[in-house]
mmCIF file of C-alpha atoms in Angstrom:
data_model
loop_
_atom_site.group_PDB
_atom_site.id
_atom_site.type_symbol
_atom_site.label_atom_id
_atom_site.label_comp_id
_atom_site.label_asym_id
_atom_site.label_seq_id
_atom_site.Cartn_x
_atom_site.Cartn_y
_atom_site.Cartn_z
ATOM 1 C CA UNK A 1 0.000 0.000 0.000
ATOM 2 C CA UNK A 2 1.086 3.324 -1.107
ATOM 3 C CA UNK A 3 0.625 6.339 1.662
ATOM 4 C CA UNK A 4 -0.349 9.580 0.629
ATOM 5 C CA UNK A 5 -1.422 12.682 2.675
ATOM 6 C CA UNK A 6 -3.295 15.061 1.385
ATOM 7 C CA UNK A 7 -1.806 18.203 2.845
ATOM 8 C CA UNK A 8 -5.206 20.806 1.918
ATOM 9 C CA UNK A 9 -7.720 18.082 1.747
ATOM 10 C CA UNK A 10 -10.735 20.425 2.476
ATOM 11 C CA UNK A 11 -9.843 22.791 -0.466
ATOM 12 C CA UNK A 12 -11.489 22.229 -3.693
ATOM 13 C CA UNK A 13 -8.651 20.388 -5.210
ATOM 14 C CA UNK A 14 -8.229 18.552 -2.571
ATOM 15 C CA UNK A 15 -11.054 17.140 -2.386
ATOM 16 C CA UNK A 16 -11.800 15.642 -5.672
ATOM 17 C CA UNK A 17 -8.345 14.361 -4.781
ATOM 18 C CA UNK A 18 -9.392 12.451 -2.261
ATOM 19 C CA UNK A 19 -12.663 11.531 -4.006
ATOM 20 C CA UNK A 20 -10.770 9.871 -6.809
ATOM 21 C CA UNK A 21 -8.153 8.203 -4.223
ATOM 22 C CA UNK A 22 -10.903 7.245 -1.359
ATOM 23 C CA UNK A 23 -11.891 4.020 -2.901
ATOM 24 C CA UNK A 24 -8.644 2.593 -4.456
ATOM 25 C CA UNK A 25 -7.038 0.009 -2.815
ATOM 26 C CA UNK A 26 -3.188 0.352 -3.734
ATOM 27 C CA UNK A 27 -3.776 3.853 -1.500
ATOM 28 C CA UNK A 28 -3.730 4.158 2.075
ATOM 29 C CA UNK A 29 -5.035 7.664 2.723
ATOM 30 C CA UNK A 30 -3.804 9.779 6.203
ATOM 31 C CA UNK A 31 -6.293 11.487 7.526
ATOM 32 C CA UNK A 32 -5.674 13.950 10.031
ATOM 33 C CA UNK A 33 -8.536 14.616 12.405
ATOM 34 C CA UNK A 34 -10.722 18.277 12.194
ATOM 35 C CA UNK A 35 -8.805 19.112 15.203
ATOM 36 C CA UNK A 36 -4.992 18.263 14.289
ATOM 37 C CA UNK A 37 -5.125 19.376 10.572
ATOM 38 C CA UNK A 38 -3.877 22.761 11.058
ATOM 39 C CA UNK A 39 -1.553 21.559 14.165
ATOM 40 C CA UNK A 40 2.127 21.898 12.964
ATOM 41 C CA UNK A 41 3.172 19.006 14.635
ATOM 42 C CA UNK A 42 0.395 16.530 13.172
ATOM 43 C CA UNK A 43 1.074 17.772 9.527
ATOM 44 C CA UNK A 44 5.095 17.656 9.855
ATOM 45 C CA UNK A 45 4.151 13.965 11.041
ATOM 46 C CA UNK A 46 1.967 13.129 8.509
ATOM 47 C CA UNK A 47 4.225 14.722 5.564
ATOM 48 C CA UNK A 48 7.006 12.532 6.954
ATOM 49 C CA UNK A 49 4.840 9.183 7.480
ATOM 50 C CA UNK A 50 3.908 9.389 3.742
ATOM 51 C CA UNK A 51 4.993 8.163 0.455
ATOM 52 C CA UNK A 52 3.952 10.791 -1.135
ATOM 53 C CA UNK A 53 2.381 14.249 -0.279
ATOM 54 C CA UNK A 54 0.116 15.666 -2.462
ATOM 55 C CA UNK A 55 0.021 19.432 -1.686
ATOM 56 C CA UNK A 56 -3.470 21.540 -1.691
ATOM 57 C CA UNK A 57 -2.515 25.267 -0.523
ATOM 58 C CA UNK A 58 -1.503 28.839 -1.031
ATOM 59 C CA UNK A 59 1.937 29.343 -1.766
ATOM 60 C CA UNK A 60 2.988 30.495 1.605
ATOM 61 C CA UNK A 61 2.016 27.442 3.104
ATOM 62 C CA UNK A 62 3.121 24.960 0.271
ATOM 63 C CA UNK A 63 6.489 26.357 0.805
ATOM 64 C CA UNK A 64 6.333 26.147 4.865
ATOM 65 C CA UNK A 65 4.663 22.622 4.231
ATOM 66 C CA UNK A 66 7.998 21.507 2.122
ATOM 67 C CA UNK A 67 10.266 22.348 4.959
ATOM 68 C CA UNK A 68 8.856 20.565 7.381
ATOM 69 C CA UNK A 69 9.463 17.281 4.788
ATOM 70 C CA UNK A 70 13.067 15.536 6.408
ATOM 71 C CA UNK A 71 12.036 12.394 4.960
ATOM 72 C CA UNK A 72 14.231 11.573 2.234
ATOM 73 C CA UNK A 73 11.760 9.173 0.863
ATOM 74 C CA UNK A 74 8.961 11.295 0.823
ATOM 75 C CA UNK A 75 7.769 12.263 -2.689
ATOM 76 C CA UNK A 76 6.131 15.869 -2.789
ATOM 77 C CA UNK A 77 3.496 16.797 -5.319
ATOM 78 C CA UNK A 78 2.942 20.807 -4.960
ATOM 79 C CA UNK A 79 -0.411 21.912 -6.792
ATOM 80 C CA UNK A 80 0.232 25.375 -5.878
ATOM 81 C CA UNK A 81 1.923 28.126 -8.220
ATOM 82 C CA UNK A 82 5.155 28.084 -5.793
ATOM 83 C CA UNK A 83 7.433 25.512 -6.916
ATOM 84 C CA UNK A 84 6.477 25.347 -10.991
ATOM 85 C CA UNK A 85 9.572 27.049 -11.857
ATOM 86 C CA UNK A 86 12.063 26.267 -9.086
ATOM 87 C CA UNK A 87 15.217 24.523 -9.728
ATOM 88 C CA UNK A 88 15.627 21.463 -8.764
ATOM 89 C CA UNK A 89 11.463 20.530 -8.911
ATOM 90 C CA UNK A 90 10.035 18.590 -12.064
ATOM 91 C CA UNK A 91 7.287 20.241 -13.851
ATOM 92 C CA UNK A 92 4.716 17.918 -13.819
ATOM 93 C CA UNK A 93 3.236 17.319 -17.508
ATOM 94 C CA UNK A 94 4.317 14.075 -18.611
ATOM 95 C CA UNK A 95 3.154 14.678 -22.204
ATOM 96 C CA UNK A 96 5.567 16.978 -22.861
ATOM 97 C CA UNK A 97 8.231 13.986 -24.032
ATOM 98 C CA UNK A 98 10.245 11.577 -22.699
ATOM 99 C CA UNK A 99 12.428 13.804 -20.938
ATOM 100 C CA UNK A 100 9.769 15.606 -19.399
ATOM 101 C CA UNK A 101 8.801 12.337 -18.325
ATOM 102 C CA UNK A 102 11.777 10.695 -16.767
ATOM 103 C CA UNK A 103 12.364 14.026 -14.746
ATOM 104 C CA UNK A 104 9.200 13.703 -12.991
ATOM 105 C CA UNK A 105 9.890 9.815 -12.536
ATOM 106 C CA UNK A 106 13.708 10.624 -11.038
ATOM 107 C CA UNK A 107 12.148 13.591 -8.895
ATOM 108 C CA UNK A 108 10.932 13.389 -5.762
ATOM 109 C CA UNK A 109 10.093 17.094 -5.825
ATOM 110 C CA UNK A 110 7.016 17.529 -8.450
ATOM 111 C CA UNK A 111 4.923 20.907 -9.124
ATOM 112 C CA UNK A 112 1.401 19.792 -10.615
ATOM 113 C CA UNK A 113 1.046 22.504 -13.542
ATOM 114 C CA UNK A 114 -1.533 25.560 -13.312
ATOM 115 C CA UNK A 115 -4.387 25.361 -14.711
ATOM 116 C CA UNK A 116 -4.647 27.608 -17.699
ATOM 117 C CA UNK A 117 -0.727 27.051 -18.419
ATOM 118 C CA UNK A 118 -1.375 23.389 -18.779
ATOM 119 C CA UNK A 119 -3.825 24.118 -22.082
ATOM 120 C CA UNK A 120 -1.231 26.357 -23.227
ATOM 121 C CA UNK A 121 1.708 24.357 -23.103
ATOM 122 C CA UNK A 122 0.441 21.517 -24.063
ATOM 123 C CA UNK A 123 -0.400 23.653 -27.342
ATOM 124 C CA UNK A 124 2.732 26.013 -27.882
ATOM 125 C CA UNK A 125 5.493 23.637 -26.269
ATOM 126 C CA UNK A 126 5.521 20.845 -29.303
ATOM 127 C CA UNK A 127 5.240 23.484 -32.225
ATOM 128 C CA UNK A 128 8.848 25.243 -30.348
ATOM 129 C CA UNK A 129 10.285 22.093 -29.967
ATOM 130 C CA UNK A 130 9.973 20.855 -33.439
ATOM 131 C CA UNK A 131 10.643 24.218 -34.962
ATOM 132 C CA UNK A 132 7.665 25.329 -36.447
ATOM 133 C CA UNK A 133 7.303 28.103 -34.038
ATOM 134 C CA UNK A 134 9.904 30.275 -32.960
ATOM 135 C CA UNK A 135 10.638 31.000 -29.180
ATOM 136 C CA UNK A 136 10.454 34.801 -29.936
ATOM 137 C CA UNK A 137 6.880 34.565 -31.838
ATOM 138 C CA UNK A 138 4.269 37.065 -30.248
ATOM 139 C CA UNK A 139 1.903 34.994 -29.244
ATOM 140 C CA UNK A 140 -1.859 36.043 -27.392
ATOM 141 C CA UNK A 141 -3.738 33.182 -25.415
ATOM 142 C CA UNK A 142 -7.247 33.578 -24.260
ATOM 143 C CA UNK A 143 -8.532 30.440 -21.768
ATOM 144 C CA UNK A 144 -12.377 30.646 -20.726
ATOM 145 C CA UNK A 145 -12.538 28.638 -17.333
ATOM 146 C CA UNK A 146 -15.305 27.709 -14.661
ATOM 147 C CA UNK A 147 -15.949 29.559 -11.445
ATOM 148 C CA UNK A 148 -14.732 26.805 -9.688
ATOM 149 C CA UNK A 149 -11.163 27.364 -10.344
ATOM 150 C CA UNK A 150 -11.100 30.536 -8.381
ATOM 151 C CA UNK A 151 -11.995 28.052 -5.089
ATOM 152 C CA UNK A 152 -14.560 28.028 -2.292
ATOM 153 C CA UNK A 153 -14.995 31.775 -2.359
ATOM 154 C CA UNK A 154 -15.563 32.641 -6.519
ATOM 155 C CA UNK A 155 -17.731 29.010 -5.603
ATOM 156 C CA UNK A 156 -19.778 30.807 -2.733
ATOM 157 C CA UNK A 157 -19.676 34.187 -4.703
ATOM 158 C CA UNK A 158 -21.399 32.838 -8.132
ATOM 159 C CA UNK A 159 -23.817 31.065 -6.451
ATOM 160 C CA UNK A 160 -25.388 33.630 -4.081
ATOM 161 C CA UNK A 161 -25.159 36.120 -7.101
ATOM 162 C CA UNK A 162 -26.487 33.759 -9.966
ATOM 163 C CA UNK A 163 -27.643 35.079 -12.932
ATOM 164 C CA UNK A 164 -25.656 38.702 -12.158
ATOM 165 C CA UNK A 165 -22.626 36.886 -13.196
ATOM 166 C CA UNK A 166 -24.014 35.431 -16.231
ATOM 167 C CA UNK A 167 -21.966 37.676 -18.084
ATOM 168 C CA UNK A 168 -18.371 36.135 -18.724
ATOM 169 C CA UNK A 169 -15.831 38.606 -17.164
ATOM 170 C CA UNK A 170 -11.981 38.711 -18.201
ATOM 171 C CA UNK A 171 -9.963 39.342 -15.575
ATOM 172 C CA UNK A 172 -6.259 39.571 -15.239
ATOM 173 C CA UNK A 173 -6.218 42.285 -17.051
ATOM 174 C CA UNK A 174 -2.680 43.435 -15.625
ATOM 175 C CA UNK A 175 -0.797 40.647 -17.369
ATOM 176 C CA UNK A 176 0.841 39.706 -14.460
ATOM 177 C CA UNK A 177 -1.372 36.381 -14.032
ATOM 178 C CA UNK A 178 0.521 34.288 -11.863
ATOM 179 C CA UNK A 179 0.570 31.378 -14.660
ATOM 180 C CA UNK A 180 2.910 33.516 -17.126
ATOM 181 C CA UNK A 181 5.785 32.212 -15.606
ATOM 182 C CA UNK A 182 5.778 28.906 -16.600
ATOM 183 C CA UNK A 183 3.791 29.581 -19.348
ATOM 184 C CA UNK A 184 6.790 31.569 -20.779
ATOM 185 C CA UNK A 185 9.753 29.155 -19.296
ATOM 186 C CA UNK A 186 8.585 25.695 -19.757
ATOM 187 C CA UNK A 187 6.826 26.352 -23.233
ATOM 188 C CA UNK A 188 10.414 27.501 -23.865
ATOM 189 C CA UNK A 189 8.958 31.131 -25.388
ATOM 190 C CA UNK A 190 11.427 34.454 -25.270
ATOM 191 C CA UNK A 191 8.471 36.788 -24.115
ATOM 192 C CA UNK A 192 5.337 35.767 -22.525
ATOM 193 C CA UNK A 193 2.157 35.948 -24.439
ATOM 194 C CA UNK A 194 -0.393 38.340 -24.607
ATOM 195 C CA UNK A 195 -3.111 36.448 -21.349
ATOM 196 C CA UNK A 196 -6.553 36.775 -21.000
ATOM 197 C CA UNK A 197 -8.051 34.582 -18.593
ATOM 198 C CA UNK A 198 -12.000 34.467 -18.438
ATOM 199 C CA UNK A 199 -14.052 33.126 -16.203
ATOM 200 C CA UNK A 200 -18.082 32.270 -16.935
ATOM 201 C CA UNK A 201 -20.572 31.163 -14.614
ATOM 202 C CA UNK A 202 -20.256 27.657 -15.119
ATOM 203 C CA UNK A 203 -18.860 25.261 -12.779
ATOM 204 C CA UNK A 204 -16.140 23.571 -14.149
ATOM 205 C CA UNK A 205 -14.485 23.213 -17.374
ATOM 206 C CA UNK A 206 -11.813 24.739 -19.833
ATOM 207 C CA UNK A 207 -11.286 25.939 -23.079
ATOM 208 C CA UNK A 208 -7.581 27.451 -23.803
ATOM 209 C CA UNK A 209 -7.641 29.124 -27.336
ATOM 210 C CA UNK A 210 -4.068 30.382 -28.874
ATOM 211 C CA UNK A 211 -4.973 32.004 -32.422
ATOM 212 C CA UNK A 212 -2.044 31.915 -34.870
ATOM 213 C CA UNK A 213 -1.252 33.460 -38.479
ATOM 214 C CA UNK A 214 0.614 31.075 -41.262
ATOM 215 C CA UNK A 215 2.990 33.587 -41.456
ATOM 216 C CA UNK A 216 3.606 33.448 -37.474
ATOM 217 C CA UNK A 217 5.451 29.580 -38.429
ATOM 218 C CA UNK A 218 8.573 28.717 -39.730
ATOM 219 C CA UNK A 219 9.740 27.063 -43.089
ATOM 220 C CA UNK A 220 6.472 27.582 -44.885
ATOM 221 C CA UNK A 221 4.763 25.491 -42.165
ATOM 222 C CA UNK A 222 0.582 25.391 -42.104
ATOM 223 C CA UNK A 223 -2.365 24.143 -40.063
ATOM 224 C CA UNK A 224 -1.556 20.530 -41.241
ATOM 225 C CA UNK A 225 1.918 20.687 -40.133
ATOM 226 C CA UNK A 226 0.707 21.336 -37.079
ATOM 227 C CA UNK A 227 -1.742 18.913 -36.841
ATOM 228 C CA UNK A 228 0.925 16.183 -38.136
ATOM 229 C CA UNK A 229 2.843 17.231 -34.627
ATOM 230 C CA UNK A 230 -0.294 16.852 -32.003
ATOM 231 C CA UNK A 231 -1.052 13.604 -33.697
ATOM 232 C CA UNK A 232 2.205 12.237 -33.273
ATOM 233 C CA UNK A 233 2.291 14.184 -29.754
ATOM 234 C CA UNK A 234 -1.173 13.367 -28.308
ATOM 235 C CA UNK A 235 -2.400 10.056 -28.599
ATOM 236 C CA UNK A 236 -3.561 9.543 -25.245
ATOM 237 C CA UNK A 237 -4.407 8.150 -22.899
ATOM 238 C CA UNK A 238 -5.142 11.212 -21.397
ATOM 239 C CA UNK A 239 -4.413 13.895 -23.815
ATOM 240 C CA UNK A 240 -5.766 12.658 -26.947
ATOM 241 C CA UNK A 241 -5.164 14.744 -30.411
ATOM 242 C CA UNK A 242 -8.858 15.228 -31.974
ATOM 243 C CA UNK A 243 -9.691 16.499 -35.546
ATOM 244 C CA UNK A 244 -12.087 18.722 -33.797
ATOM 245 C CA UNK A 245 -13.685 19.527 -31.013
ATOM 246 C CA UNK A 246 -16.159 22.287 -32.152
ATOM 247 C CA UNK A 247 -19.929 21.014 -33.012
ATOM 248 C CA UNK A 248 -21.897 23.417 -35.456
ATOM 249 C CA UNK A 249 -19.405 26.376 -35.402
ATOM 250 C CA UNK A 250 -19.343 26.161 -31.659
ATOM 251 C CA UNK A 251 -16.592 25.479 -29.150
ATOM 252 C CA UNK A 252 -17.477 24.191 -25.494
ATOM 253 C CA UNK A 253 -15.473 25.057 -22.207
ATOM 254 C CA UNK A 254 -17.854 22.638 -20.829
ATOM 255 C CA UNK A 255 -16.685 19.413 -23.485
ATOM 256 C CA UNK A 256 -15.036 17.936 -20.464
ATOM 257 C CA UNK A 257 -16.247 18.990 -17.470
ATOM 258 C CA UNK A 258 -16.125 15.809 -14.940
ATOM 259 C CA UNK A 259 -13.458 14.242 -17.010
ATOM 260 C CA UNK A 260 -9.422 14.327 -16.574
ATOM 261 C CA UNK A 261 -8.695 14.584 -19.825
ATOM 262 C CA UNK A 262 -7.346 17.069 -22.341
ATOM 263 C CA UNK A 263 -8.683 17.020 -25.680
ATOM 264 C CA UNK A 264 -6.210 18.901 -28.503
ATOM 265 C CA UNK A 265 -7.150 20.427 -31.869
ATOM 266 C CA UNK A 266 -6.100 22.887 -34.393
ATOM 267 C CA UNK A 267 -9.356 23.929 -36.241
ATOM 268 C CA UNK A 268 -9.404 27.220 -38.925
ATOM 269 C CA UNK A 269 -8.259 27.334 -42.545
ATOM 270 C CA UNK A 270 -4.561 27.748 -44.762
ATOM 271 C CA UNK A 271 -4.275 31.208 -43.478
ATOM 272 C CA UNK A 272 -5.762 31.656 -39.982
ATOM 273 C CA UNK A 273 -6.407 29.456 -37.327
ATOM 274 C CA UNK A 274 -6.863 28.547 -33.592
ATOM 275 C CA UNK A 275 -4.666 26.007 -31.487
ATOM 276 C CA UNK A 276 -7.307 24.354 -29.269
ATOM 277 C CA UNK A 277 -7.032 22.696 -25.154
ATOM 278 C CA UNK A 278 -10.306 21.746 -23.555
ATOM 279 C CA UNK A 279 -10.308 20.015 -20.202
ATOM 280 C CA UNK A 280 -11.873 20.551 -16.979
ATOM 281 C CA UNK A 281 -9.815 22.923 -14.558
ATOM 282 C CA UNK A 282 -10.376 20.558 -11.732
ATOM 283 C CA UNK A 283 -9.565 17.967 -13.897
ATOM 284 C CA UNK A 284 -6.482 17.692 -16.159
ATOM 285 C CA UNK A 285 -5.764 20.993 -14.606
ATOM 286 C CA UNK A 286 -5.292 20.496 -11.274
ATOM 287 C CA UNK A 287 -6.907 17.155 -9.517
ATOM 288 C CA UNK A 288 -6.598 14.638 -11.851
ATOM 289 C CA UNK A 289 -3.223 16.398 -12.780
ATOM 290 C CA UNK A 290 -2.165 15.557 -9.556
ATOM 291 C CA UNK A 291 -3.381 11.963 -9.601
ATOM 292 C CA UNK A 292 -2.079 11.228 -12.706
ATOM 293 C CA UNK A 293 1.277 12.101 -11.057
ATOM 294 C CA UNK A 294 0.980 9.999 -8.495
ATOM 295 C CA UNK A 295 0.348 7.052 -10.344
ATOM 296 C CA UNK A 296 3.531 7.377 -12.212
ATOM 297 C CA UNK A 297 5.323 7.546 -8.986
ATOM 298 C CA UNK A 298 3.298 4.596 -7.420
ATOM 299 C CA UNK A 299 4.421 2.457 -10.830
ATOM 300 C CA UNK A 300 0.894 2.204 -11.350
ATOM 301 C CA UNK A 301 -1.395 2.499 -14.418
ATOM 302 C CA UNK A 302 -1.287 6.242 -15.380
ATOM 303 C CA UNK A 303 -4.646 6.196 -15.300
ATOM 304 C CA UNK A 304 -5.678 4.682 -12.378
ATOM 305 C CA UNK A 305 -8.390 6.553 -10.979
ATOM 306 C CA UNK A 306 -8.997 8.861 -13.322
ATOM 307 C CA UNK A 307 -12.628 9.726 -15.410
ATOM 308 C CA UNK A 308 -11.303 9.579 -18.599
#
């Protein structure tokens, strides 16, 4: 049996955490009582006692929560924003390529990737790698996500206010969105891009949109090139290349709400068109992320646990 504590179980990513771990039976969940979860002793002996810790907090406290780790044995998955591009920690999207994968395997310090910056990736990375975009394109990105990525306040807000959020509302507007980071360093880009985050009043769900010009690629490259490179890339399990994922004109933030998947497409024509992540931001974006993880560090099925 594997032990994992979930360090932020009450939290909304922690808890679908635990949802998808509660009834497996390789996992042997600690559980700190109501009273001892916050108690500094408890959770240093419970990040200790574990195989792996699966971290649900604000950066502050991810941070103090990795010091108290003396275990050398102790594997520690951060879903927070504070270790995704600190040296020495693995960035957790195993998609990326082999490398990317046998850094997280060798690791024993992972950081489960943000939300909106997995879509993104997942999109730009490939394209830089193989050449067909260069690291100093401008690029814009616009991701449309659920209310419930904001946690149990935007939860509580949208649904006492209803209907007077139906609008969607960009936000961010600053560019200093605490993704861009790793956005701009693991996607390997020379600038970040041009971010607009939006959030609708829907629960859950993602849609990450990166519109691109022919003459933005290298070598003459088109829409088919790229599609050649996220079939080749994506063939899932759990990011799967798709020749589209828009029904009637239409593109849903919703296509995989539930699910902890990531669906990939490239949809437009010779001249113009639209790189394409939906997945749930619970999901492939932060829960199932983080469970996904874990099963490659258990030596389990990747997808173990997962709602694929």
């Amino acid at each position: 049996m594997f032990k994992v504590f979930i360090d932020g179980r009450e939290g909304t990513t922690g808890l679908r955490i635990y949802e998808r771990l509660a009834a497996r039976t390789d996992v042997d969940l600690i559980v700190l009582p109501e009273a001892e979860r916050k108690n500094p002793a408890r959770r240093k002996w419970a990040l200790n006692a574990c195989d792996a810790a699966i971290l649900c907090l604000p950066d502050a406290a991810a941070r103090e929560a990795v010091a108290m780790v003396e275990n050398p044995q102790t594997v520690v998955l951060d879903a927070s924003t504070a270790h995704r591009t600190a040296p020495g920690w693995a960035y957790g999207l195993p998609e990326l390529g082999q490398a990317a994968r046998e850094a997280i395997l060798s690791s024993r310090r992972v950081a489960v990737p943000g939300c909106h910056a997995s879509g993104f990736i997942a999109l730009v990375a490939p394209l830089v790698e193989e050449g067909l975009l260069s690291p100093d394109a401008p690029l814009s990105c616009t991701s449309l996500t659920g209310y419930s990525g904001g946690g149990k306040k935007m939860i509580a807000d949208y649904e006492q206010k209803g209907a007077a959020y139906d609008p969607p509302r960009p936000y961010g507007l600053a560019q200093a969105h605490k993704h861009l980071p790793e956005m701009t360093q693991i996607a390997r880009l020379a600038q970040p891009p041009v971010f607009l985050p939006v959030v609708g009043n829907f629960y859950s769900g993602m849609l990450v949109s990166v519109p691109l010009h022919r003459s933005q690629l290298r070598f003459g490259a088109g829409m088919e090139d790229v599609r050649s490179v996220y079939k080749k890339r994506y063939a899932g399990p759990v990011v799967a290349y798709r020749e589209t994922i828009s029904e009637g004109g239409f593109a849903s933030a919703g296509l995989l709400s539930g699910k902890d998947g990531m669906y990939i497409a490239c949809e437009g024509n010779g001249e113009r068109f639209t790189l394409l992540a939906a997945y749930d931001n619970l999901g492939k974006g932060a829960s199932g992320a983080a469970v996904q993880l874990l099963n490659l560090k258990m030596g389990a099925d990747m997808t173990a646990g997962l709602a694929l």
